[in-house]
Short mmCIF file of C-alpha atoms and ligand atoms in Angstrom, two decimals:
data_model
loop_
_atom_site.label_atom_id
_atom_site.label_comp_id
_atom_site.label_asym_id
_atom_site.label_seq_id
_atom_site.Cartn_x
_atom_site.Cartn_y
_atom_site.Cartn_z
CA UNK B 23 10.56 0.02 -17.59
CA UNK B 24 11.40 2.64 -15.29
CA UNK B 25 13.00 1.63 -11.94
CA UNK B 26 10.19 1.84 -9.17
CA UNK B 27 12.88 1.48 -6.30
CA UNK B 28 14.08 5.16 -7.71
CA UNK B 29 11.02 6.50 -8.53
CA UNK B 30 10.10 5.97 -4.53
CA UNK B 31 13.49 7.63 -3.60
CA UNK B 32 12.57 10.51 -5.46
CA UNK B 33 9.45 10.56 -4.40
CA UNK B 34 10.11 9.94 -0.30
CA UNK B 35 9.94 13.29 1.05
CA UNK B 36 6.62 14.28 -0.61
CA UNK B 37 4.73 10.78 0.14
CA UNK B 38 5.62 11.51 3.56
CA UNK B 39 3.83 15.15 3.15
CA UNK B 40 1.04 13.45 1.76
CA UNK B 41 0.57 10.24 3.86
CA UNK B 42 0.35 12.33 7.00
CA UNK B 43 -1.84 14.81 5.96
CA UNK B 44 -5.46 15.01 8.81
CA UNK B 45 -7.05 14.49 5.50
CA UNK B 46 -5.41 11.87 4.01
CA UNK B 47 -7.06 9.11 2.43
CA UNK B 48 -5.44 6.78 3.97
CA UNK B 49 -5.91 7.56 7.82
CA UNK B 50 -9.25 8.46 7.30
CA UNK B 51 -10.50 5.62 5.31
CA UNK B 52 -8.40 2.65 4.75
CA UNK B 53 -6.53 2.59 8.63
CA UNK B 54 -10.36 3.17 9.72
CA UNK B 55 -11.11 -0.03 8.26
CA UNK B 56 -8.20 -2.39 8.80
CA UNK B 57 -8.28 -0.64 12.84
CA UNK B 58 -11.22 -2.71 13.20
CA UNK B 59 -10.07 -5.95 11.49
CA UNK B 60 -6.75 -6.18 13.66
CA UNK B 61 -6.38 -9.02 15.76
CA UNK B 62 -4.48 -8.78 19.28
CA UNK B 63 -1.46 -7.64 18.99
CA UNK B 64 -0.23 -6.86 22.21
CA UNK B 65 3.31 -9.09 22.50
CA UNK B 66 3.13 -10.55 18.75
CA UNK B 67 5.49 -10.26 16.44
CA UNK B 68 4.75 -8.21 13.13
CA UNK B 69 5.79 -7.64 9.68
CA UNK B 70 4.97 -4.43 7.30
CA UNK B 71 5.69 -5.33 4.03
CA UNK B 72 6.29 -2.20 2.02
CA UNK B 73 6.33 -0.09 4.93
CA UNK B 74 7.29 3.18 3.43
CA UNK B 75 8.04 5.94 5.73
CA UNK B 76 6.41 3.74 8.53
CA UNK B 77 3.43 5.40 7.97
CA UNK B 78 1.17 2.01 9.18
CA UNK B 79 4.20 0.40 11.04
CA UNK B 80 4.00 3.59 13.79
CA UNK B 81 -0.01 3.09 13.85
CA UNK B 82 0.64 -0.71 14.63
CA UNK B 83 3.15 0.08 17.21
CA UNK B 84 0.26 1.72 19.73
CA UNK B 85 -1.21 -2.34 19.85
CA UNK B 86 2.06 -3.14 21.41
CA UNK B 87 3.44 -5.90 19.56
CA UNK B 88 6.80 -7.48 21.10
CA UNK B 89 8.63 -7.38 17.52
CA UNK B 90 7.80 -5.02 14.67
CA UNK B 91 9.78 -4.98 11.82
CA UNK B 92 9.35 -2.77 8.01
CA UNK B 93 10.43 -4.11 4.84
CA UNK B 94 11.23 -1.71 2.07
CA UNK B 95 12.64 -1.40 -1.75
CA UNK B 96 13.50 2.40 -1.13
CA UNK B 97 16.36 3.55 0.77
CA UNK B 98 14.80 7.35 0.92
CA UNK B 99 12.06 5.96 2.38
CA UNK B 100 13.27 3.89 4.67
CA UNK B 101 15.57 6.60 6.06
CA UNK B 102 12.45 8.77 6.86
CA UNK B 103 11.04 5.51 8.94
CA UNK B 104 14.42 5.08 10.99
CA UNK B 105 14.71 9.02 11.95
CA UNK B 106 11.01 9.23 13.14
CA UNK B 107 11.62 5.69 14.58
CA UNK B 108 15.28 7.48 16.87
CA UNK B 109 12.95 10.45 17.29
CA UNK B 110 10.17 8.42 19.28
CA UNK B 111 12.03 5.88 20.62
CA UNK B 112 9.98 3.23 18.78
CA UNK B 113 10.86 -0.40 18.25
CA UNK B 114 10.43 -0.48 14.77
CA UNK B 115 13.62 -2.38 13.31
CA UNK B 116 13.77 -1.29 9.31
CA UNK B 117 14.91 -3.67 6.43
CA UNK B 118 15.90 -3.12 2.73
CA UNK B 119 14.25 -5.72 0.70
CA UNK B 120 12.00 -6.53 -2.08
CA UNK B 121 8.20 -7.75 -0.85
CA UNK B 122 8.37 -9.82 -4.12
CA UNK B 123 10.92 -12.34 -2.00
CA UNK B 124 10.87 -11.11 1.38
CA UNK B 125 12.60 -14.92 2.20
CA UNK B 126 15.89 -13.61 0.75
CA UNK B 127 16.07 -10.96 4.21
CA UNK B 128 13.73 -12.62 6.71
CA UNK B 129 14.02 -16.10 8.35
CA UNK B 130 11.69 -16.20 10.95
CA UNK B 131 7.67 -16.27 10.67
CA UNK B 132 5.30 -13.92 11.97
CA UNK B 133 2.29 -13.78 13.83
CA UNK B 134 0.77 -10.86 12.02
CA UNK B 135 1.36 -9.67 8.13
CA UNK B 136 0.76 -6.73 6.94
CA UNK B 137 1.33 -4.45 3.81
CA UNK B 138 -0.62 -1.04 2.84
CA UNK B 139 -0.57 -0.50 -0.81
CA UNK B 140 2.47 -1.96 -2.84
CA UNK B 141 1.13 -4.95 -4.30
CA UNK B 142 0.95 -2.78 -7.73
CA UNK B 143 4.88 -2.43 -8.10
CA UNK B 144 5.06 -5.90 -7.37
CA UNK B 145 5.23 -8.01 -10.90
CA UNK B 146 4.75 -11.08 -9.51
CA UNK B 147 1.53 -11.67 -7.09
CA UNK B 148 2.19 -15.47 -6.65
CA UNK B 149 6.00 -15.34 -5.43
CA UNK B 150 4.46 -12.31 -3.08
CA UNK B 151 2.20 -14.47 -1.73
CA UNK B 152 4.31 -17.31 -1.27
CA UNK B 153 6.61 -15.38 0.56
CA UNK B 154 4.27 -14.51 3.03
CA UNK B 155 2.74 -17.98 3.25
CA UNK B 156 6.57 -18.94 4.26
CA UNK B 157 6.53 -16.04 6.68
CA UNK B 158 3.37 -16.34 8.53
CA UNK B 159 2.87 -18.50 11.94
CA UNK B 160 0.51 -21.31 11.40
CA UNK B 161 -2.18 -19.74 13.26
CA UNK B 162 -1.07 -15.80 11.81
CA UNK B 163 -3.19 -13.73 10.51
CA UNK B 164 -2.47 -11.50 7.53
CA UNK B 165 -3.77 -8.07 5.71
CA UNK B 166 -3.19 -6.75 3.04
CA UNK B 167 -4.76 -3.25 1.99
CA UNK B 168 -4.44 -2.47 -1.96
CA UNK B 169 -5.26 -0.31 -4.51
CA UNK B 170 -8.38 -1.65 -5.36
CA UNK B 171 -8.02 -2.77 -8.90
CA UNK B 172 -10.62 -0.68 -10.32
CA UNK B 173 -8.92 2.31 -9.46
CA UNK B 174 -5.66 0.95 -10.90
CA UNK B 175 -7.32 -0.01 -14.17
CA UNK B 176 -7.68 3.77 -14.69
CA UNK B 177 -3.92 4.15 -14.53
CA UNK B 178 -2.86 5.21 -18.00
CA UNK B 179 -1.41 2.28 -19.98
CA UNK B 180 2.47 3.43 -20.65
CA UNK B 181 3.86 4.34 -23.83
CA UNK B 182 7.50 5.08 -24.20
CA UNK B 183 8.33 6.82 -20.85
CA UNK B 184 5.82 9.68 -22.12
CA UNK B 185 3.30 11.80 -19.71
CA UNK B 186 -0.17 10.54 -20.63
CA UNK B 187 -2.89 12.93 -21.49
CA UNK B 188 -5.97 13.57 -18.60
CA UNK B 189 -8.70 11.91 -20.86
CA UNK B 190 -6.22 8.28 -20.77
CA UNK B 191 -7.38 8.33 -16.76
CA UNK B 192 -10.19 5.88 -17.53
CA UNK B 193 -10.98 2.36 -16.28
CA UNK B 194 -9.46 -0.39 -18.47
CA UNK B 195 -10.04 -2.98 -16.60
CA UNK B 196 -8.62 -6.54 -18.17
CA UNK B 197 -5.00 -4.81 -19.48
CA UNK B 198 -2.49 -5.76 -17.31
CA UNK B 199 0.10 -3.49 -19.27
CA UNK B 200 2.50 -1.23 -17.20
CA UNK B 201 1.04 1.89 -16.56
CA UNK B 202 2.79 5.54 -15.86
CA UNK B 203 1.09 8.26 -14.61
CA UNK B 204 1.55 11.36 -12.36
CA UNK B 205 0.63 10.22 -9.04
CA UNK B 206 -2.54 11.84 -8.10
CA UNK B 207 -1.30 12.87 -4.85
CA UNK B 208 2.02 14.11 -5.91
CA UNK B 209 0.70 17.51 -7.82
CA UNK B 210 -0.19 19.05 -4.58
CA UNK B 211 3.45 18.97 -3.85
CA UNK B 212 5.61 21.86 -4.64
CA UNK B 213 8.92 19.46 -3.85
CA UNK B 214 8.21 16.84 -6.61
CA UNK B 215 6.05 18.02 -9.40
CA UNK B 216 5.70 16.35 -13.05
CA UNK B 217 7.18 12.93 -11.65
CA UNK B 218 6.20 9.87 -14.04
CA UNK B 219 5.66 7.03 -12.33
CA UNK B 220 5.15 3.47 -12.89
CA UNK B 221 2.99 0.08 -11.38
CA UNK B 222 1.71 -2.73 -12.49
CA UNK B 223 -1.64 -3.46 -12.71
CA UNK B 224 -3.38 -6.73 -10.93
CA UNK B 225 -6.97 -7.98 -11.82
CA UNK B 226 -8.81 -8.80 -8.67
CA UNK B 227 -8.78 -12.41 -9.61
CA UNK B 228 -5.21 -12.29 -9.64
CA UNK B 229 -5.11 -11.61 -6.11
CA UNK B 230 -7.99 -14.50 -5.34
CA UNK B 231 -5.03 -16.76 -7.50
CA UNK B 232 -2.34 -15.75 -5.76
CA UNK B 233 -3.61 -16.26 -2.49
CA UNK B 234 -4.84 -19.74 -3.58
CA UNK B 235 -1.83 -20.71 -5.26
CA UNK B 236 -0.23 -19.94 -1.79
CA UNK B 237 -2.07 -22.09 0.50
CA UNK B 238 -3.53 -18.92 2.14
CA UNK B 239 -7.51 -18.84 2.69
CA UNK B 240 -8.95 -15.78 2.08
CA UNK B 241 -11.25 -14.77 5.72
CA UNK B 242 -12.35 -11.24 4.09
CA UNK B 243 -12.77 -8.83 1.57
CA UNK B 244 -13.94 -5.25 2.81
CA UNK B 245 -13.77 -1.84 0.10
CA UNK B 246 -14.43 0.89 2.44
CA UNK B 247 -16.29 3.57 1.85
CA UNK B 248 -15.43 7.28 2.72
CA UNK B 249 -16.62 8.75 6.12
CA UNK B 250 -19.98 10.46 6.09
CA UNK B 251 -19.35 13.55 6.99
CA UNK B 252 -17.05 13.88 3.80
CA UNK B 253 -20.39 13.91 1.91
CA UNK B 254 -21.39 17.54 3.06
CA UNK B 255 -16.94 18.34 4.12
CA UNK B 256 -15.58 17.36 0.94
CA UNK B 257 -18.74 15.98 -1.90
CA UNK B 258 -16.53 15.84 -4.90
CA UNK B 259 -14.07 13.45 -3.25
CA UNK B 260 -16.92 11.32 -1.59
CA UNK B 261 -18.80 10.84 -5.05
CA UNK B 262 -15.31 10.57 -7.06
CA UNK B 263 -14.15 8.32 -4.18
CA UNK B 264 -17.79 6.12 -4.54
CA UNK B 265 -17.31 6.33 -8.24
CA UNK B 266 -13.70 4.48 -8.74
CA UNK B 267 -12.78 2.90 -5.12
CA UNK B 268 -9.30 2.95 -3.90
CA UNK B 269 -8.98 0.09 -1.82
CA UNK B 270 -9.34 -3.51 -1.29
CA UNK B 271 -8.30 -4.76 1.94
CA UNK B 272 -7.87 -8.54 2.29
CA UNK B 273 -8.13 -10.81 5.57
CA UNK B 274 -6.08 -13.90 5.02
CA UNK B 275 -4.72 -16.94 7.03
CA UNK B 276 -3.04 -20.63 6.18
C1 SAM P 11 2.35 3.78 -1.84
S1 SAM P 11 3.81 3.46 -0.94
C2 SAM P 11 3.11 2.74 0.56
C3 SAM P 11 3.99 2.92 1.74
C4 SAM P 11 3.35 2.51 3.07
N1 SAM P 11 2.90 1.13 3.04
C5 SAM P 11 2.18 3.42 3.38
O1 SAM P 11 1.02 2.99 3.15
O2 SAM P 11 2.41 4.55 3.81
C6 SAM P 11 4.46 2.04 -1.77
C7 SAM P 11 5.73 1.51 -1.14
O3 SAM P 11 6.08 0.28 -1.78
C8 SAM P 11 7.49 0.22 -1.84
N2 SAM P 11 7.88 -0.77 -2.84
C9 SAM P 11 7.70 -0.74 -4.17
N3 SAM P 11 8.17 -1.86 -4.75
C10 SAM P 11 8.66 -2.63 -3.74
C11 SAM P 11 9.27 -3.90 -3.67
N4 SAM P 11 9.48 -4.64 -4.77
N5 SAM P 11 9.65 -4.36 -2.47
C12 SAM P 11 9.46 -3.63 -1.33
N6 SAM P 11 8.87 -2.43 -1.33
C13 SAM P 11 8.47 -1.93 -2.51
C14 SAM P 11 7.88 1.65 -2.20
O4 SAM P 11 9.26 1.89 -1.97
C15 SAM P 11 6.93 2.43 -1.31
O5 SAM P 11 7.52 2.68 -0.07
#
């Protein structure tokens, strides 16, 4: 399998294009979801696990929290967080690490838990979720925003480090092989066309497991939908958007 912590250094410059797009999918639907699911965070400690570029650690930052700290797999991506970080004079405190044993770099727990769509280059959901059982407060509060597994079952199952053809986009729900695509948002970029990539892909019950296997109760399950105006703005992304969902964005506490 390909290495996903290189495919994301390759890839760091134009996710950052993308991510902070007006348009982007994820400000204008996912953050306008989990916005309204946040508890207080105003002198809390918090923890973004596959923060990227910081994209969701910066947008946490306005609530104040005390401590705020990124975890990352990609060094390229990380370095993009710590330069905005010096450039606003945020808090932010970035760590290399893999969200699949967050333990091995952090020691202390958290009161809030976060993570915005890496659970699909993590292989395995249970030691994920243990580590975050280990690393949330008793009374913390945890959410976690994924690709919603229907749109990951349309992935493209991989074969042999090959590009797969359009008509392989199609939901296949119950295979959990390895999939390897061009990421959708990636051939609007000029800087890093044709890139293969490569993710797992988790059945929603695999989540419910993991979660249970962890101790952690599930408070919430919310798939938002797009904003209304993008019905009349933008209708082929609203109805392709209503037609294969992106994300799933879990509420969860001990
Ligand atoms: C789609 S990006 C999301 C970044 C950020 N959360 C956001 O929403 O802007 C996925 C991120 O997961 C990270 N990642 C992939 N595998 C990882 C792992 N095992 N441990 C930590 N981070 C990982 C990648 O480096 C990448 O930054």
């Amino acid at each position: 399998m390909k290495d996903i912590k290189e495919d994301w250094n390759t890839m760091a410059a134009a996710y950052e294009e993308f991510g902070t797009a007006e348009d982007s999918y994820s400000y204008n639907i996912e953050w306008r979801c989990i916005r309204k699911l946040l508890p207080e965070l105003k002198g809390k400690s918090v923890l973004d696990i596959g923060c990227g570029t910081g994209i969701f650690t910066f947008l946490l930052e306005v609530f104040e929290p005390e401590r705020l700290v990124g975890i990352d797999l990609s060094e390229e991506m990380l370095a993009i967080a710590k330069k905005k970080a010096d450039s606003q004079r945020s808090k932010a405190e970035f760590i290399c690490g893999d969200a699949a044993d967050i333990r091995e770099k952090i020691d202390v727990q958290f009161d809030f838990i976060f993570s915005s769509t890496t659970t699909h280059y993590i292989k395995n959901l249970k030691a994920m979720f243990a580590g975050i059982a280990d690393c949330l407060k008793e009374d913390g509060r945890c959410i976690l925003s994924v690709i919603h597994p229907v749109y990951s079952a349309m992935y493209p199952v991989e074969h042999d480090g090959t590009f797969p053809e359009d008509d392989e986009w199609q939901v296949r729900y119950l295979d959990r092989s390895i999939r390897a695509y061009i990421q959708p948002w990636i051939e609007y970029n000029d800087a890093c066309e044709n890139h293969l990539s490569v993710s797992y892909h988790h059945l929603f019950g695999d989540y419910v497991n993991a979660a249970v296997s962890a101790g952690l109760k599930i408070c919430g399950v919310h798939e938002p939908m797009p904003p209304e105006n993008w019905k009349t703005e933008f209708p082929g992304r609203y109805e392709s958007f209503v037609e294969t969902p992106t994300y799933l964005i879990m509420e969860l506490s001990k």
